[in-house]
Amino acid sequence: MIKVAINGYGTIGKRVADAVAAQKDMRVVGVSKTSPNAEAYIAQSRGFPLYIADLSKKPAFDKFGLPVAGSVQEMLKEADVIVDATPGGVGEKNKALYEKQGVTAIFQGGEEHEVAGFSFCSDCNYSEALGRQFIRVVSCNTTGLCRIINTIDKAYGVQKVRATMVRRGADPAVIKKGPIDAIVLDPATVPSHHGPDVQTVLPRIDIVTMATIVPTTFMHVHAVQMDLRKEATRERVIDLIRAHSRLGLVRKGPAIKSTAELKEFVMDLGRPRADMWENGIFEESITAPGKELLFFQAIHQEAVVVVENVDAIRAATETIKNAATSIQMTNEALHFTAIR
Ligand code: NAD
């Protein structure tokens, strides 16, 4: 049983905690918070021991009837692996603590590649992650790009990728960032950081990305164009997507042409928190004129990296030596079958 603690129980941390708790080979030994907000109540209701970064804030938790198990340092002593899901940049500061206590840590995409020295996507480089003390699960956009680029690269060879990211303005509960009434170039310069980030996982890929932010909270959409080394057919690309357990196909049948309809669809499927752990590749958009491939895909920013975190825990602890087995275990424990 791998003992896992989650440092930073927010958007990503609370999802990773639930995904870890669902696995047969893992146990949540603690989660940490900085303030007694609604998520602290959820942690308590799930039975996760609650630790706090700053013990001087314990009276605030006591006041709301939230028992505190101890400090983050004490939480680290209970765990084999820490999933650091604190806001971007905080993980880098926490690293010294993990080094001091000799604990294994999984960082998130808000940290620079150098913080862990190794960037991870389950079906791209699991074997290289085996036994590492520090692993960084790349961001939601990068994970979504890596999954499909790696799949197409293995089948046809990818010569180059050009992609535009239409990103959600903020996560649904982040009211301080809205309302926004603009399409923001983020950044106005080319490339955006997403292309170089893909190269931290797939260094062989020639990729340039551009990015905007739009006033929506659920999902990013990518417009992707790839030049291939061999001719592709639309039918085979669809077969490749169907064969991948974390590439979802948004079929023509349900007539979904927006993230809003896609969200409704995954809610109706009964997914917890309406989470879409897979890429949502729009079947109708898949076009393969010769040695070229174009498509749109939706990426649920709060969800796609959750399953990769679970696999990263197994790779770091070397409890499962191959990617396919871990991916299958993770998906099955979540009763997750990609949309088709
Ligand atoms: P969040 O703000 O929703 O949650 C962060 C949590 O960490 C909060 O509960 C906060 O109270 C807590 N925290 C802050 N400082 C802390 C400290 N010093 N010690 C312990 N806990 C602390 O952030 P998030 O969206 O979950 O992002 C976490 C990481 O995941 C970031 O690196 C981010 O870039 C990455 N990520 C986020 C998304 C997304 O869309 N939200 C997607 C992929 C990756």
CSV table of C-alpha atoms and ligand atoms in Angstrom, one decimal:
chain,number,residue,atom,x,y,z
A,1,MET,CA,0.0,0.0,0.0
A,2,ILE,CA,1.6,3.3,-1.1
A,3,LYS,CA,1.0,6.0,1.5
A,4,VAL,CA,0.2,9.3,-0.3
A,5,ALA,CA,-0.1,12.8,1.1
A,6,ILE,CA,-1.5,15.8,-0.9
A,7,ASN,CA,0.2,19.1,-0.2
A,8,GLY,CA,-2.3,21.7,-1.5
A,9,TYR,CA,-5.9,20.5,-1.4
A,10,GLY,CA,-7.4,22.8,-4.1
A,11,THR,CA,-8.7,22.2,-7.7
A,12,ILE,CA,-6.1,19.6,-8.6
A,13,GLY,CA,-5.2,18.3,-5.1
A,14,LYS,CA,-8.8,17.4,-4.1
A,15,ARG,CA,-9.3,15.5,-7.4
A,16,VAL,CA,-5.9,13.6,-7.0
A,17,ALA,CA,-6.9,12.7,-3.4
A,18,ASP,CA,-10.1,11.1,-4.6
A,19,ALA,CA,-8.4,9.3,-7.4
A,20,VAL,CA,-5.7,8.0,-5.1
A,21,ALA,CA,-8.3,6.9,-2.5
A,22,ALA,CA,-10.0,4.9,-5.3
A,23,GLN,CA,-6.9,2.9,-6.1
A,24,LYS,CA,-6.4,-0.6,-4.5
A,25,ASP,CA,-2.6,-0.1,-4.0
A,26,MET,CA,-2.7,3.5,-2.5
A,27,ARG,CA,-4.0,5.2,0.6
A,28,VAL,CA,-4.4,8.9,1.4
A,29,VAL,CA,-2.6,9.6,4.7
A,30,GLY,CA,-3.2,13.4,4.7
A,31,VAL,CA,-4.1,16.5,2.8
A,32,SER,CA,-3.0,20.1,3.6
A,33,LYS,CA,-4.8,23.4,3.4
A,34,THR,CA,-3.9,27.0,4.3
A,35,SER,CA,-7.4,28.1,5.3
A,36,PRO,CA,-10.6,26.5,6.6
A,37,ASN,CA,-12.6,26.9,3.4
A,38,ALA,CA,-15.2,24.6,1.9
A,39,GLU,CA,-12.6,22.2,0.6
A,40,ALA,CA,-11.4,21.7,4.2
A,41,TYR,CA,-14.9,20.5,5.0
A,42,ILE,CA,-14.8,18.1,2.0
A,43,ALA,CA,-11.5,16.7,3.2
A,44,GLN,CA,-13.0,16.1,6.6
A,45,SER,CA,-16.1,14.5,5.1
A,46,ARG,CA,-13.9,12.1,3.1
A,47,GLY,CA,-12.0,11.1,6.3
A,48,PHE,CA,-8.7,12.6,5.0
A,49,PRO,CA,-6.5,13.8,8.0
A,50,LEU,CA,-6.2,17.5,7.6
A,51,TYR,CA,-2.7,19.2,8.0
A,52,ILE,CA,-1.9,22.9,7.7
A,53,ALA,CA,1.0,24.7,6.3
A,54,ASP,CA,1.1,27.4,9.0
A,55,LEU,CA,0.3,26.0,12.5
A,56,SER,CA,-0.4,29.5,13.8
A,57,LYS,CA,-3.7,29.3,11.8
A,58,LYS,CA,-4.9,26.3,13.8
A,59,PRO,CA,-7.4,28.4,15.9
A,60,ALA,CA,-9.2,29.3,12.7
A,61,PHE,CA,-9.7,25.7,11.9
A,62,ASP,CA,-10.7,24.8,15.5
A,63,LYS,CA,-13.3,27.6,15.4
A,64,PHE,CA,-15.0,25.9,12.5
A,65,GLY,CA,-14.8,22.4,14.1
A,66,LEU,CA,-12.1,21.2,11.7
A,67,PRO,CA,-9.6,18.9,13.5
A,68,VAL,CA,-6.0,19.6,12.5
A,69,ALA,CA,-3.7,16.5,12.5
A,70,GLY,CA,-0.5,18.6,12.5
A,71,SER,CA,1.8,20.6,10.3
A,72,VAL,CA,2.9,19.9,6.7
A,73,GLN,CA,6.3,18.7,8.1
A,74,GLU,CA,4.4,16.1,10.2
A,75,MET,CA,2.3,15.0,7.3
A,76,LEU,CA,5.5,14.3,5.3
A,77,LYS,CA,6.6,11.8,7.9
A,78,GLU,CA,3.4,9.8,7.3
A,79,ALA,CA,3.9,9.5,3.5
A,80,ASP,CA,5.9,7.5,1.0
A,81,VAL,CA,5.0,10.1,-1.7
A,82,ILE,CA,3.8,13.7,-1.6
A,83,VAL,CA,1.7,15.1,-4.4
A,84,ASP,CA,2.5,18.8,-4.4
A,85,ALA,CA,-0.6,20.5,-5.8
A,86,THR,CA,0.1,24.0,-4.3
A,87,PRO,CA,-0.2,27.0,-6.6
A,88,GLY,CA,2.6,27.4,-9.3
A,89,GLY,CA,5.9,28.5,-7.7
A,90,VAL,CA,5.1,27.3,-4.2
A,91,GLY,CA,6.2,23.7,-5.1
A,92,GLU,CA,9.6,25.0,-5.9
A,93,LYS,CA,9.9,26.5,-2.4
A,94,ASN,CA,8.6,23.2,-0.9
A,95,LYS,CA,11.2,21.2,-2.7
A,96,ALA,CA,13.9,22.0,0.0
A,97,LEU,CA,11.5,20.5,2.6
A,98,TYR,CA,11.1,17.3,0.6
A,99,GLU,CA,14.9,17.0,0.0
A,100,LYS,CA,15.5,17.5,3.8
A,101,GLN,CA,13.0,14.7,4.7
A,102,GLY,CA,14.2,12.5,1.8
A,103,VAL,CA,10.6,12.2,0.5
A,104,THR,CA,9.5,11.5,-3.0
A,105,ALA,CA,7.4,14.3,-4.6
A,106,ILE,CA,5.2,14.7,-7.6
A,107,PHE,CA,5.0,18.4,-8.8
A,108,GLN,CA,2.5,20.0,-11.1
A,109,GLY,CA,2.7,21.9,-14.4
A,110,GLY,CA,2.8,25.3,-12.6
A,111,GLU,CA,6.4,24.5,-11.7
A,112,GLU,CA,9.2,24.9,-14.1
A,113,HIS,CA,10.7,21.7,-15.6
A,114,GLU,CA,13.9,22.3,-13.7
A,115,VAL,CA,12.2,21.9,-10.3
A,116,ALA,CA,11.8,18.2,-10.8
A,117,GLY,CA,14.3,17.8,-13.6
A,118,PHE,CA,11.9,15.4,-15.2
A,119,SER,CA,8.5,16.1,-16.9
A,120,PHE,CA,6.0,13.3,-17.2
A,121,CYS,CA,3.1,12.1,-19.3
A,122,SER,CA,2.0,8.5,-18.6
A,123,ASP,CA,2.1,6.9,-22.1
A,124,CYS,CA,5.0,9.0,-23.3
A,125,ASN,CA,7.8,8.4,-20.8
A,126,TYR,CA,6.7,6.2,-17.9
A,127,SER,CA,9.7,4.0,-18.0
A,128,GLU,CA,12.1,6.9,-17.7
A,129,ALA,CA,10.2,8.0,-14.5
A,130,LEU,CA,10.9,4.7,-12.6
A,131,GLY,CA,12.5,5.3,-9.2
A,132,ARG,CA,12.8,9.1,-9.5
A,133,GLN,CA,12.6,11.1,-6.3
A,134,PHE,CA,11.1,14.1,-8.2
A,135,ILE,CA,8.6,14.1,-11.1
A,136,ARG,CA,6.7,16.9,-12.7
A,137,VAL,CA,3.3,16.1,-14.2
A,138,VAL,CA,3.1,18.6,-17.1
A,139,SER,CA,0.1,21.0,-17.4
A,140,CYS,CA,-3.3,20.2,-18.7
A,141,ASN,CA,-2.6,21.7,-22.1
A,142,THR,CA,0.7,20.0,-22.4
A,143,THR,CA,-0.7,16.6,-21.3
A,144,GLY,CA,-3.5,16.9,-23.9
A,145,LEU,CA,-1.0,17.7,-26.6
A,146,CYS,CA,1.6,15.0,-25.6
A,147,ARG,CA,-1.0,12.2,-25.6
A,148,ILE,CA,-2.2,12.8,-29.1
A,149,ILE,CA,1.2,13.9,-30.6
A,150,ASN,CA,2.9,10.8,-29.2
A,151,THR,CA,0.2,8.5,-30.6
A,152,ILE,CA,0.3,10.0,-34.1
A,153,ASP,CA,4.1,10.1,-34.0
A,154,LYS,CA,4.3,6.4,-33.3
A,155,ALA,CA,2.0,5.7,-36.2
A,156,TYR,CA,3.1,8.1,-38.9
A,157,GLY,CA,6.1,10.1,-37.6
A,158,VAL,CA,5.4,13.7,-36.8
A,159,GLN,CA,7.4,16.2,-38.8
A,160,LYS,CA,6.1,19.3,-37.1
A,161,VAL,CA,3.1,20.6,-35.1
A,162,ARG,CA,1.5,24.0,-35.1
A,163,ALA,CA,-1.3,24.5,-32.6
A,164,THR,CA,-3.4,27.3,-31.2
A,165,MET,CA,-4.7,27.0,-27.6
A,166,VAL,CA,-8.0,28.7,-26.8
A,167,ARG,CA,-7.8,28.7,-23.0
A,168,ARG,CA,-10.5,29.1,-20.3
A,169,GLY,CA,-10.2,32.4,-18.4
A,170,ALA,CA,-10.3,30.8,-14.9
A,171,ASP,CA,-11.4,27.7,-13.1
A,172,PRO,CA,-15.2,27.8,-12.3
A,173,ALA,CA,-14.8,28.8,-8.6
A,174,VAL,CA,-12.1,31.5,-9.2
A,175,ILE,CA,-14.5,34.5,-9.0
A,176,LYS,CA,-11.7,37.0,-8.4
A,177,LYS,CA,-10.6,36.6,-12.1
A,178,GLY,CA,-14.0,37.4,-13.6
A,179,PRO,CA,-16.1,38.4,-15.2
A,180,ILE,CA,-13.9,38.8,-18.2
A,181,ASP,CA,-15.2,40.3,-21.5
A,182,ALA,CA,-12.4,40.0,-23.9
A,183,ILE,CA,-10.3,37.6,-26.0
A,184,VAL,CA,-6.9,38.0,-24.5
A,185,LEU,CA,-3.7,37.2,-26.3
A,186,ASP,CA,-1.8,35.2,-23.7
A,187,PRO,CA,1.0,35.8,-24.6
A,188,ALA,CA,0.8,38.2,-27.5
A,189,THR,CA,4.2,36.9,-28.6
A,190,VAL,CA,4.8,33.6,-30.4
A,191,PRO,CA,5.5,30.9,-29.3
A,192,SER,CA,3.5,30.4,-26.1
A,193,HIS,CA,5.2,28.3,-23.5
A,194,HIS,CA,3.1,25.2,-24.4
A,195,GLY,CA,5.3,24.1,-27.3
A,196,PRO,CA,8.6,24.1,-25.3
A,197,ASP,CA,6.7,22.4,-22.5
A,198,VAL,CA,5.7,19.6,-24.8
A,199,GLN,CA,9.4,19.2,-25.7
A,200,THR,CA,10.3,18.6,-22.1
A,201,VAL,CA,8.4,15.3,-22.6
A,202,LEU,CA,8.8,14.7,-26.3
A,203,PRO,CA,12.1,16.5,-27.2
A,204,ARG,CA,12.1,15.1,-30.8
A,205,ILE,CA,8.9,17.0,-31.7
A,206,ASP,CA,9.1,20.3,-33.7
A,207,ILE,CA,6.2,22.3,-32.3
A,208,VAL,CA,5.1,25.9,-32.2
A,209,THR,CA,2.1,27.0,-30.2
A,210,MET,CA,0.1,30.2,-29.8
A,211,ALA,CA,-2.4,30.9,-27.0
A,212,THR,CA,-5.4,33.1,-26.2
A,213,ILE,CA,-7.7,33.3,-23.1
A,214,VAL,CA,-11.5,33.5,-23.5
A,215,PRO,CA,-14.3,34.2,-21.1
A,216,THR,CA,-15.3,30.6,-20.1
A,217,THR,CA,-14.4,28.4,-17.2
A,218,PHE,CA,-14.8,24.8,-18.4
A,219,MET,CA,-12.2,23.5,-20.8
A,220,HIS,CA,-9.6,24.6,-23.2
A,221,VAL,CA,-9.9,24.0,-27.0
A,222,HIS,CA,-6.9,23.3,-29.2
A,223,ALA,CA,-6.8,23.8,-33.0
A,224,VAL,CA,-4.0,21.4,-34.0
A,225,GLN,CA,-2.2,21.0,-37.3
A,226,MET,CA,0.5,18.4,-37.9
A,227,ASP,CA,2.8,17.6,-40.8
A,228,LEU,CA,3.4,13.9,-41.0
A,229,ARG,CA,6.2,11.8,-42.5
A,230,LYS,CA,3.8,9.3,-44.0
A,231,GLU,CA,0.3,9.7,-45.5
A,232,ALA,CA,-2.5,9.2,-43.0
A,233,THR,CA,-6.2,8.4,-43.4
A,234,ARG,CA,-8.9,9.8,-41.4
A,235,GLU,CA,-10.3,6.3,-40.6
A,236,ARG,CA,-7.0,5.1,-39.2
A,237,VAL,CA,-6.5,8.2,-37.1
A,238,ILE,CA,-10.0,7.6,-35.7
A,239,ASP,CA,-9.0,3.9,-35.0
A,240,LEU,CA,-5.8,5.1,-33.2
A,241,ILE,CA,-7.9,7.5,-31.0
A,242,ARG,CA,-10.4,4.7,-30.2
A,243,ALA,CA,-7.6,2.3,-29.2
A,244,HIS,CA,-6.1,4.8,-26.7
A,245,SER,CA,-7.7,4.7,-23.3
A,246,ARG,CA,-7.2,8.4,-22.6
A,247,LEU,CA,-8.1,9.8,-26.0
A,248,GLY,CA,-11.8,10.4,-26.2
A,249,LEU,CA,-13.7,10.8,-29.4
A,250,VAL,CA,-16.5,13.3,-29.5
A,251,ARG,CA,-18.7,11.5,-32.0
A,252,LYS,CA,-20.8,13.2,-34.7
A,253,GLY,CA,-23.9,11.5,-33.4
A,254,PRO,CA,-24.6,13.5,-30.2
A,255,ALA,CA,-24.1,16.7,-32.3
A,256,ILE,CA,-21.7,18.2,-29.7
A,257,LYS,CA,-20.0,21.3,-31.1
A,258,SER,CA,-19.1,23.2,-28.0
A,259,THR,CA,-17.5,22.8,-24.6
A,260,ALA,CA,-20.9,23.6,-23.0
A,261,GLU,CA,-22.6,20.7,-24.7
A,262,LEU,CA,-19.6,18.5,-23.9
A,263,LYS,CA,-19.8,19.4,-20.2
A,264,GLU,CA,-23.5,18.5,-20.2
A,265,PHE,CA,-22.6,15.2,-21.8
A,266,VAL,CA,-20.0,14.2,-19.2
A,267,MET,CA,-22.3,15.3,-16.4
A,268,ASP,CA,-25.0,13.1,-17.8
A,269,LEU,CA,-22.5,10.2,-18.0
A,270,GLY,CA,-22.3,10.6,-14.2
A,271,ARG,CA,-18.6,11.5,-14.0
A,272,PRO,CA,-17.6,12.9,-10.6
A,273,ARG,CA,-17.4,16.7,-10.7
A,274,ALA,CA,-18.2,16.4,-14.5
A,275,ASP,CA,-14.5,15.5,-14.9
A,276,MET,CA,-13.2,14.6,-18.3
A,277,TRP,CA,-9.9,12.8,-17.8
A,278,GLU,CA,-9.5,12.1,-21.5
A,279,ASN,CA,-8.8,14.4,-24.4
A,280,GLY,CA,-12.1,15.2,-26.2
A,281,ILE,CA,-11.2,15.0,-29.9
A,282,PHE,CA,-14.0,16.2,-32.2
A,283,GLU,CA,-14.5,13.4,-34.7
A,284,GLU,CA,-16.0,15.7,-37.4
A,285,SER,CA,-13.0,18.0,-37.3
A,286,ILE,CA,-10.4,15.2,-38.0
A,287,THR,CA,-9.1,15.8,-41.5
A,288,ALA,CA,-6.1,14.1,-43.1
A,289,PRO,CA,-5.2,15.5,-46.5
A,290,GLY,CA,-2.2,13.4,-47.4
A,291,LYS,CA,0.7,13.9,-45.1
A,292,GLU,CA,-1.2,16.4,-42.9
A,293,LEU,CA,-3.6,16.1,-40.0
A,294,LEU,CA,-5.9,18.7,-38.5
A,295,PHE,CA,-8.4,18.5,-35.7
A,296,PHE,CA,-10.0,20.3,-32.7
A,297,GLN,CA,-9.7,18.8,-29.2
A,298,ALA,CA,-11.2,19.9,-25.9
A,299,ILE,CA,-9.1,19.6,-22.7
A,300,HIS,CA,-10.8,19.7,-19.3
A,301,GLN,CA,-8.2,21.7,-17.4
A,302,GLU,CA,-9.2,20.5,-13.9
A,303,ALA,CA,-9.2,16.8,-14.8
A,304,VAL,CA,-6.7,15.5,-17.4
A,305,VAL,CA,-3.6,15.6,-15.1
A,306,VAL,CA,-5.3,13.7,-12.3
A,307,VAL,CA,-4.9,10.3,-13.8
A,308,GLU,CA,-1.3,11.1,-14.8
A,309,ASN,CA,-0.5,12.0,-11.1
A,310,VAL,CA,-1.7,8.5,-10.0
A,311,ASP,CA,0.5,6.8,-12.6
A,312,ALA,CA,3.5,9.1,-11.6
A,313,ILE,CA,3.1,7.8,-8.0
A,314,ARG,CA,3.5,4.2,-9.2
A,315,ALA,CA,6.4,5.1,-11.5
A,316,ALA,CA,8.3,6.9,-8.7
A,317,THR,CA,7.8,4.1,-6.3
A,318,GLU,CA,8.5,1.5,-9.0
A,319,THR,CA,5.6,-0.6,-7.7
A,320,ILE,CA,4.4,-1.0,-11.2
A,321,LYS,CA,7.1,-1.2,-13.9
A,322,ASN,CA,5.1,-0.6,-17.1
A,323,ALA,CA,2.9,2.2,-18.2
A,324,ALA,CA,0.1,0.1,-19.7
A,325,THR,CA,-0.5,-1.8,-16.4
A,326,SER,CA,-0.6,1.4,-14.3
A,327,ILE,CA,-2.8,3.2,-16.8
A,328,GLN,CA,-5.3,0.3,-16.8
A,329,MET,CA,-5.2,0.1,-13.0
A,330,THR,CA,-5.8,3.9,-12.7
A,331,ASN,CA,-8.6,3.9,-15.2
A,332,GLU,CA,-10.4,0.9,-13.8
A,333,ALA,CA,-10.3,2.1,-10.2
A,334,LEU,CA,-12.1,5.3,-11.5
A,335,HIS,CA,-14.5,3.3,-13.6
A,336,PHE,CA,-13.2,5.4,-16.5
A,337,THR,CA,-13.8,4.5,-20.1
A,338,ALA,CA,-13.0,7.3,-22.6
A,339,ILE,CA,-16.0,8.7,-24.5
A,340,ARG,CA,-16.5,7.1,-27.9
B,1,NAD,P1,-5.6,25.9,-6.4
B,1,NAD,O1,-5.3,27.4,-6.0
B,1,NAD,O2,-6.9,25.6,-6.8
B,1,NAD,O3,-5.2,25.0,-5.2
B,1,NAD,C1,-4.0,25.1,-4.5
B,1,NAD,C2,-4.2,24.8,-3.0
B,1,NAD,O4,-2.9,24.9,-2.4
B,1,NAD,C3,-5.1,25.7,-2.3
B,1,NAD,O5,-6.0,24.9,-1.6
B,1,NAD,C4,-4.3,26.5,-1.4
B,1,NAD,O6,-4.9,26.8,-0.2
B,1,NAD,C5,-3.1,25.5,-1.1
B,1,NAD,N1,-1.9,26.1,-0.7
B,1,NAD,C6,-1.4,27.3,-1.1
B,1,NAD,N2,-0.1,27.5,-0.5
B,1,NAD,C7,0.1,26.4,0.2
B,1,NAD,C8,1.3,26.0,1.0
B,1,NAD,N3,2.3,26.8,1.1
B,1,NAD,N4,1.2,24.8,1.5
B,1,NAD,C9,0.1,24.0,1.4
B,1,NAD,N5,-0.9,24.3,0.6
B,1,NAD,C10,-0.9,25.5,0.0
B,1,NAD,O7,-4.5,25.6,-7.5
B,1,NAD,P2,-4.7,24.4,-8.6
B,1,NAD,O8,-5.4,25.0,-9.8
B,1,NAD,O9,-5.1,23.2,-8.0
B,1,NAD,O10,-3.2,24.3,-9.1
B,1,NAD,C11,-2.2,23.5,-8.4
B,1,NAD,C12,-1.1,23.2,-9.4
B,1,NAD,O11,-1.6,22.4,-10.5
B,1,NAD,C13,-0.4,24.4,-10.1
B,1,NAD,O12,0.9,24.0,-10.3
B,1,NAD,C14,-1.1,24.5,-11.4
B,1,NAD,O13,-0.4,25.2,-12.4
B,1,NAD,C15,-1.4,23.0,-11.7
B,1,NAD,N6,-2.5,22.8,-12.7
B,1,NAD,C16,-3.6,23.4,-12.5
B,1,NAD,C17,-4.6,23.2,-13.4
B,1,NAD,C18,-5.9,23.9,-13.4
B,1,NAD,O14,-6.5,24.1,-14.4
B,1,NAD,N7,-6.4,24.3,-12.2
B,1,NAD,C19,-4.5,22.3,-14.5
B,1,NAD,C20,-3.3,21.6,-14.5
B,1,NAD,C21,-2.3,21.8,-13.6
